[in-house]
Coordinates of C-alpha atoms and ligand atoms in Angstrom, one line a residue:
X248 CA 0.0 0.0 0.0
X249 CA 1.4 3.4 -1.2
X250 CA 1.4 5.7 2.4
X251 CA -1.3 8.5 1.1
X252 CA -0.3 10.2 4.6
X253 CA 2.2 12.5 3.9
X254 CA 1.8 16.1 2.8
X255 CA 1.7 17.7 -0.7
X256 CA 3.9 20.6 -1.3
X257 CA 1.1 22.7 -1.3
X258 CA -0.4 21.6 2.1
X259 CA 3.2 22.2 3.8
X260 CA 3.5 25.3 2.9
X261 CA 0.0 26.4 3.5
X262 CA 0.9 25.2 7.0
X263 CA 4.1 27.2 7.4
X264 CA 1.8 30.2 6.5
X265 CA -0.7 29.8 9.1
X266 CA 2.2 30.1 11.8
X267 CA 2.8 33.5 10.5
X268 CA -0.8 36.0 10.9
X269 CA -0.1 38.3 8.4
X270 CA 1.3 36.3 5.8
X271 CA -0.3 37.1 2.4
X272 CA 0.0 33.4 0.8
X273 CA 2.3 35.3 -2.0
X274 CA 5.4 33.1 -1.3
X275 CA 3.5 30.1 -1.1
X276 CA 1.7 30.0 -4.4
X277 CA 4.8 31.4 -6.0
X278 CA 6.3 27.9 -5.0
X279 CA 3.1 25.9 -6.6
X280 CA 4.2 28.1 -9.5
X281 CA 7.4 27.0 -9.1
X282 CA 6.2 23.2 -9.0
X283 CA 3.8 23.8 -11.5
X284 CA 6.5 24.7 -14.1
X285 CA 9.0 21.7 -12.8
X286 CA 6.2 19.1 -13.3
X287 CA 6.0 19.6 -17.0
X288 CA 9.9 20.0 -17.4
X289 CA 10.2 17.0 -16.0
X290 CA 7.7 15.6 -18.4
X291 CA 9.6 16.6 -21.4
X292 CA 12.8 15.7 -19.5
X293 CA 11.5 11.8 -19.1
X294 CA 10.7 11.9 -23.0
X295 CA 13.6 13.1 -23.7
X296 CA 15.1 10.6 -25.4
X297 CA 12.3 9.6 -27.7
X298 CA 11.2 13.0 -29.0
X299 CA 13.8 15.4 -31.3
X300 CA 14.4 17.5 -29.0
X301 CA 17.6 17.0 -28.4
X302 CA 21.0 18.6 -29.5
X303 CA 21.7 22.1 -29.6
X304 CA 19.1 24.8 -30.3
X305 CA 20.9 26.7 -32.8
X306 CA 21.2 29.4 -30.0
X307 CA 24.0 30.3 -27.4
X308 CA 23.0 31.7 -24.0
X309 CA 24.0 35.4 -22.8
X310 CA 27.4 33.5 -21.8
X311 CA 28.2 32.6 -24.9
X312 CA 27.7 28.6 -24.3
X313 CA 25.5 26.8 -26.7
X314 CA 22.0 26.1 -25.2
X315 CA 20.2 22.9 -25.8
X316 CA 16.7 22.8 -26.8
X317 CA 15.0 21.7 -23.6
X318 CA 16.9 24.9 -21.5
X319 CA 15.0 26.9 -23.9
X320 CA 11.9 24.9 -22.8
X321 CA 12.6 25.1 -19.4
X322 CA 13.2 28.8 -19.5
X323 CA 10.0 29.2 -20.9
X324 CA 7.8 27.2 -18.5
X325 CA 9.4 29.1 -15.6
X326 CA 9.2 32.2 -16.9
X327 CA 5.4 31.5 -17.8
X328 CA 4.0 30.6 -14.6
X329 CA 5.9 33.4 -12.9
X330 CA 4.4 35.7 -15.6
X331 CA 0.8 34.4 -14.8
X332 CA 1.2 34.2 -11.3
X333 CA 0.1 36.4 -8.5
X334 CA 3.7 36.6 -6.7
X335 CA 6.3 37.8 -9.1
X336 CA 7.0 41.1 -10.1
X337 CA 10.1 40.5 -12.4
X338 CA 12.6 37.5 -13.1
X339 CA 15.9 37.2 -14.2
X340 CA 17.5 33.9 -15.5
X341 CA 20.4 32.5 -16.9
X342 CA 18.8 32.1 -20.7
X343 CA 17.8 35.6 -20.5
X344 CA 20.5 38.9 -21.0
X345 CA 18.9 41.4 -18.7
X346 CA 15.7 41.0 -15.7
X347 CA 12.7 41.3 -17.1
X348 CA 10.1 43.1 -15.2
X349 CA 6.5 41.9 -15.4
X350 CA 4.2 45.6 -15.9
X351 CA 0.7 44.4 -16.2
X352 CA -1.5 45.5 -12.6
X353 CA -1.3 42.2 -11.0
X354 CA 2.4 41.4 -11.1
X355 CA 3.3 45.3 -10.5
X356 CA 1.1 44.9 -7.1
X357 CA 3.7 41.4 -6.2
X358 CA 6.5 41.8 -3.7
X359 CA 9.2 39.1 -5.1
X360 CA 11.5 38.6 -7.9
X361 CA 12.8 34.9 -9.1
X362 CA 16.2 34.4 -10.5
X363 CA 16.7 31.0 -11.8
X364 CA 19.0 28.5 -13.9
X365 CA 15.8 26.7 -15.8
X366 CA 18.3 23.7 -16.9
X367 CA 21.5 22.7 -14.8
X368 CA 24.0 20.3 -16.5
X369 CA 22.2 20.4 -19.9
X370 CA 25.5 19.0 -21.7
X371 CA 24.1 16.0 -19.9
X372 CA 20.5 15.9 -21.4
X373 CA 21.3 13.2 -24.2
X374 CA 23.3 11.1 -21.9
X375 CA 20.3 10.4 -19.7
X376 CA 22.0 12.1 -16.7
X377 CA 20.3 14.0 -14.0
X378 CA 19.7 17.8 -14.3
X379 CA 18.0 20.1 -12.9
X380 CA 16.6 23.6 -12.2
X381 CA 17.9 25.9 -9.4
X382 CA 15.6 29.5 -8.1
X383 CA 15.8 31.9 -5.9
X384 CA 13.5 34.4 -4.2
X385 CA 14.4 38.3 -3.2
X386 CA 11.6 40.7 -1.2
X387 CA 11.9 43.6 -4.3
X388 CA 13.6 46.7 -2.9
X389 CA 11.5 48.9 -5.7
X390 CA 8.0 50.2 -3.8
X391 CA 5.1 47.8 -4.5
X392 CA 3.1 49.3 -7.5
X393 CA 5.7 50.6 -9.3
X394 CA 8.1 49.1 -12.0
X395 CA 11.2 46.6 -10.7
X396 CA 14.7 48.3 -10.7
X397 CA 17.7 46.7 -11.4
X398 CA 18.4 47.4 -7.5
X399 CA 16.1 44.1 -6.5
X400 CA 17.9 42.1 -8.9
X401 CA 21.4 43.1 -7.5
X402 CA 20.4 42.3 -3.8
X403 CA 23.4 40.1 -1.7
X404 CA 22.4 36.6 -1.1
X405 CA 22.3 37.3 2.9
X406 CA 19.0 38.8 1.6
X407 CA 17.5 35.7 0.0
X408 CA 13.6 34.7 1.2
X409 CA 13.9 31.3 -0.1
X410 CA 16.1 29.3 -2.9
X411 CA 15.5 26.0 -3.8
X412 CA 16.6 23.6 -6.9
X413 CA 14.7 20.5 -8.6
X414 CA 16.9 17.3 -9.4
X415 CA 15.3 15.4 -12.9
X416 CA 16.4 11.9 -11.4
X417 CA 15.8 8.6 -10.5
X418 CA 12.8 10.2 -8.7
X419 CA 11.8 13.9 -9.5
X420 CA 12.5 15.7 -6.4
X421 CA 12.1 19.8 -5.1
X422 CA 14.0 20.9 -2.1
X423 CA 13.8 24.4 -1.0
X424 CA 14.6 26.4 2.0
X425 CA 13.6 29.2 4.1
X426 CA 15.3 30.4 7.2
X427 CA 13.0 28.3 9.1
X428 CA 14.4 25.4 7.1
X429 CA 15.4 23.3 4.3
X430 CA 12.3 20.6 3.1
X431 CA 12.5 17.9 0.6
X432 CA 9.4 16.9 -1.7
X433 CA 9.3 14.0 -3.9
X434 CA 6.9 14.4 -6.9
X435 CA 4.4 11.6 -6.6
X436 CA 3.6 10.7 -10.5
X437 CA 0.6 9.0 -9.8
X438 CA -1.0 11.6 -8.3
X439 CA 0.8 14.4 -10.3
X440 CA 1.8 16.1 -6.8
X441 CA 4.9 16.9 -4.7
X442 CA 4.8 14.9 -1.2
X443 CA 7.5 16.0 1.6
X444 CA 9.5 13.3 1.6
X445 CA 12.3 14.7 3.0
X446 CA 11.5 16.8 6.3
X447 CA 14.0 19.1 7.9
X448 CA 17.1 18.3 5.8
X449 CA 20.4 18.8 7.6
X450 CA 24.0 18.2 5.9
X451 CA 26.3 16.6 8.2
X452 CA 29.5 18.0 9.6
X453 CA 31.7 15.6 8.0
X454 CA 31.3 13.5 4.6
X455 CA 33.7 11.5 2.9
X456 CA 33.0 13.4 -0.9
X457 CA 34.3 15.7 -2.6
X458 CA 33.3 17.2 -5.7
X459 CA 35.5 19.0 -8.1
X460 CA 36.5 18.9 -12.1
X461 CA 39.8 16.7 -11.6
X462 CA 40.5 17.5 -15.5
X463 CA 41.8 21.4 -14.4
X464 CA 43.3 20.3 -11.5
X465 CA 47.0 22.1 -12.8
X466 CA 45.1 25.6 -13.5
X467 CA 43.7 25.6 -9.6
X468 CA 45.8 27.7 -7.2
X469 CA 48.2 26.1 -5.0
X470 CA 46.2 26.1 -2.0
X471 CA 42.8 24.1 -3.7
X472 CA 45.8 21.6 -5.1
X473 CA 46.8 21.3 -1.3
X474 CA 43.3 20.1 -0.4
X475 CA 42.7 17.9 -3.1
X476 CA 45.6 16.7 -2.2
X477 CA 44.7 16.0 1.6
X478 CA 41.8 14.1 0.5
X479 CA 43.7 11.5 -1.5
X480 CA 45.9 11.2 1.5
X481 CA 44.5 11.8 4.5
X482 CA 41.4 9.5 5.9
X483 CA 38.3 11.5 6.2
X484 CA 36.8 12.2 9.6
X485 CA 34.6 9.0 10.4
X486 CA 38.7 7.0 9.4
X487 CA 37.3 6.0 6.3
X488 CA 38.7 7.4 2.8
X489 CA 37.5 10.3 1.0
X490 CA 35.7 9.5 -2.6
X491 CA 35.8 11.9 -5.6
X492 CA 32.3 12.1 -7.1
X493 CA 31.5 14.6 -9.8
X494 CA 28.2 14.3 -12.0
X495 CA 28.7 18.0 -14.2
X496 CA 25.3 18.4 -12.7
X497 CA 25.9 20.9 -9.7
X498 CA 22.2 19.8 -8.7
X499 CA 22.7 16.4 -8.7
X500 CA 26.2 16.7 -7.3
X501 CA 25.3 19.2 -4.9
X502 CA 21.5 17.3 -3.9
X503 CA 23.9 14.3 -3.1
X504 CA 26.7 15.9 -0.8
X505 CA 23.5 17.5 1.1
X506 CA 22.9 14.1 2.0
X507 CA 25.2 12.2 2.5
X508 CA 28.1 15.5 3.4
X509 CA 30.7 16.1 1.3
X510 CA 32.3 19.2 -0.4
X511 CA 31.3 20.7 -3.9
X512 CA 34.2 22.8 -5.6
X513 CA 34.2 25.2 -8.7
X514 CA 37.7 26.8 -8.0
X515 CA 38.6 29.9 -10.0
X516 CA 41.2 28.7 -12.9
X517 CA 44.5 29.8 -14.7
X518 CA 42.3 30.8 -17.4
X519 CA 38.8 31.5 -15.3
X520 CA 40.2 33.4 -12.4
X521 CA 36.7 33.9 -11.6
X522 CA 35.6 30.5 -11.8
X523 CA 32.5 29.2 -14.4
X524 CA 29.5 29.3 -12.4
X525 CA 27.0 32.4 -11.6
X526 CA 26.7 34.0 -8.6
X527 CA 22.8 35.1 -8.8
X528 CA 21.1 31.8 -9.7
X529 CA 23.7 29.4 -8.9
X530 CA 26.1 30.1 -6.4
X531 CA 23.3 32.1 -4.0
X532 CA 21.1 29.6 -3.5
X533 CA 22.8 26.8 -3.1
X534 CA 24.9 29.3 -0.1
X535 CA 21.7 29.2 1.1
X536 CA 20.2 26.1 1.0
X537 CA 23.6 24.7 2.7
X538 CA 23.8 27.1 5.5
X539 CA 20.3 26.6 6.5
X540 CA 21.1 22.9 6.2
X541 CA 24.0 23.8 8.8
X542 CA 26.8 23.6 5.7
X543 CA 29.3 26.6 4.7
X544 CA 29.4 28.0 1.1
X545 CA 32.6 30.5 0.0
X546 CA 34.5 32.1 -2.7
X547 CA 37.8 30.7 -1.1
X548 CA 37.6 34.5 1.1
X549 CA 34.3 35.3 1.6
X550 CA 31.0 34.0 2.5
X551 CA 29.3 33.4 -0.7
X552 CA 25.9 35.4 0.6
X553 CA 27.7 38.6 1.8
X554 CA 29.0 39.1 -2.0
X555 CA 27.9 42.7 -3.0
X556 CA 26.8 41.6 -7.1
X557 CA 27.6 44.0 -9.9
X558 CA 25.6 42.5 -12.7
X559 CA 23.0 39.6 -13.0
X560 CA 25.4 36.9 -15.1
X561 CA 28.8 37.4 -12.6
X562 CA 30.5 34.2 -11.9
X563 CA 32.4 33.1 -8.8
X564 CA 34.5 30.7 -7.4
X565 CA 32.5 28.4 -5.2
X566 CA 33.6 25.8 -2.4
X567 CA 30.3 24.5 -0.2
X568 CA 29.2 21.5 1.8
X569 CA 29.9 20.3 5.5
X570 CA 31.1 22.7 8.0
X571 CA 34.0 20.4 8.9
X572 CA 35.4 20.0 5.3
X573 CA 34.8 23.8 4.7
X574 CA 37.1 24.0 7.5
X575 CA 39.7 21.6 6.4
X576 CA 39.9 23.4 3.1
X577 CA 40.1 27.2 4.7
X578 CA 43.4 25.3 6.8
X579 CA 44.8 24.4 3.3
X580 CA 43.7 27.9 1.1
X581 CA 45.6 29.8 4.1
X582 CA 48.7 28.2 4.9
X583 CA 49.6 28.7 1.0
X584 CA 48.4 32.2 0.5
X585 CA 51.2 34.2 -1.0
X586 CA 53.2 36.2 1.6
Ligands
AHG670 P1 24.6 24.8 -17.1 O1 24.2 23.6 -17.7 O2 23.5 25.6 -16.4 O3 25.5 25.7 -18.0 O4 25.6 24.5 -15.8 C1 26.6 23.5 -15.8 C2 27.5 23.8 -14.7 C3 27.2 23.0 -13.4 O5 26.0 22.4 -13.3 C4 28.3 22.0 -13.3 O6 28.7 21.7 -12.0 C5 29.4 22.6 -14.1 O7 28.8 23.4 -15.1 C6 30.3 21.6 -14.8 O8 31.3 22.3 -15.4 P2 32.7 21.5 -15.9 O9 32.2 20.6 -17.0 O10 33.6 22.7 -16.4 O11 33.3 20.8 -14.7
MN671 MN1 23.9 25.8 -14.4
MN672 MN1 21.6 26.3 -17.3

């Protein structure tokens, strides 16, 4: 017998609401929205393989990197319900050069912006490897009723309402956190729904993973060499030895070390100082979702949420997972800082 006990998305977060009196519902059906849109991704994600639409779209993204059909897709679907929807006065996303402000009545009366990364690891869509979507969730700075600003967009992570990220696996799933929390929802196909399946997620201190692109290990800086290093050498913290795990799907990769602990790394490079991945829909939520979760997430210097952004497609070097690793790897980045 399938448990039928267990709450939807919806119904959790209608919950949270009624603890707070004069919440307006606006986050929580901006996150059915959310779901909404990840439901029928994840339908043409499963069909994937049998329909044409895979390989490239013909198209390269705001960064220059070709885009696949199905992040165009994706884009669209998120961008659509949060169009439609009661909560969202403007989005910004990786498929998409500058915010976009929504101006019709409704939308210019909503108190959030979304950034998001509508498909994660898409140069692993036609090997049938998981991807996923990654958003986050800012309180606009711009007064309610009048047009967004570029000011919302550009807001440090520190100031993040919620962030959250879908993994297109073995099972669907949605995590996403608030400060009260980090909540894990499996989508139920047979009913079509979300179903919290994964309460109060916490990453542990220690994990034996890490997670970094082993092909650019001579273009990291002396210091990231030193703690890949100490991994291969050293025993991890429960005596047992570390294992290197890397997907190309910081979802999946990431989803994983939340679990089971471990440590993500896209270091800056000889040739990407700055690293490859973005700060706003990227890097901040996952900073998020991990320090809720009781994990760490920096730039190698600073606390990834404290970063002041310039401009909505700025990339970062990002370390994050358990607190004890983070600390292992701040022991290696200082001792060989340059003098
Ligand atoms: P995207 O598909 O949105 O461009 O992101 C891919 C990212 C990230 O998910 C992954 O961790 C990283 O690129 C992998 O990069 P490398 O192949 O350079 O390791
Ligand atoms: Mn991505
Ligand atoms: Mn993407």
């Amino acid at each position: 017998m399938i448990n039928r006990d267990v709450k939807t998305l919806d119904e959790f977060t209608i919950q949270q609401l009624r603890q707070f009196p004069n919440a307006t519902g606006e986050l929580s059906s901006l996150l059915r929205d959310i779901g909404l849109a990840a439901k029928r991704v994840n339908v043409e994600v499963n069909k994937a393989g049998l329909v044409d639409i895979l390989g490239d779209a013909d198209l390269v993204n705001v960064q220059g990197e070709d885009v696949k059909k199905l992040d165009v897709y994706a884009n669209q679907q998120f961008a659509g319900v949060l169009r439609h929807g009661i909560s969202c006065a403007g989005i910004g996303s990786e498929e998409i050069e500058d915010y976009i402000g929504f101006d019709d009545h409704v939308s210019r009366q909503s108190k959030y912006i979304v950034m998001f990364d509508p498909l994660d690891g898409s140069r692993n869509i036609d090997v049938n490897v998981s991807i996923g979507t990654i958003f986050t969730v800012y309180r606009r700075l711009s007064p309610i009723g009048s047009p967004v600003s570029r000011e919302d967009f550009l807001q440090p992570g520190v100031r993040q309402v919620a962030a959250g990220y879908i993994v297109y696996g073995s099972s669907t799933m949605m995590v996403y956190a608030t400060h009260r929390g980090v909540n894990g929802f499996t989508l139920d196909s047979s009913i079509g729904e979300f179903t919290l399946s994964h309460p109060d997620m916490q990453c542990p201190a220690f994990g034996r993973i890490y997670s970094v692109n082993h092909g650019n290990y001579f273009r990291y800086a002396p210091g990231v060499q030193a703690y890949i290093n100490r991994c291969q050498r050293k025993e991890a913290a429960d005596g047992g030895p570390y294992t290197q795990r890397y997907i190309g799907s910081m979802v999946s990769d990431l989803h994983r070390n939340l679990i089971k602990g471990g440590i993500f790394m896209y270091p800056g490079t000889t040739d990407m100082p700055g690293g490859k991945l973005r700060l706003m829909y990227e890097c901040n939520p996952f900073a998020f979702i991990m320090e809720v979760a009781g994990g760490e997430a920096t730039d190698g210097q600073q606390r990834i949420l404290e970063i002041q952004p310039q401009h909505l497609h700025q990339r970062t070097p990002l370390f994050v997972g358990s607190r004890g690793m983070m600390a292992e790897l701040a022991a290696c980045l200082s001792q060989t800082l340059p003098s």
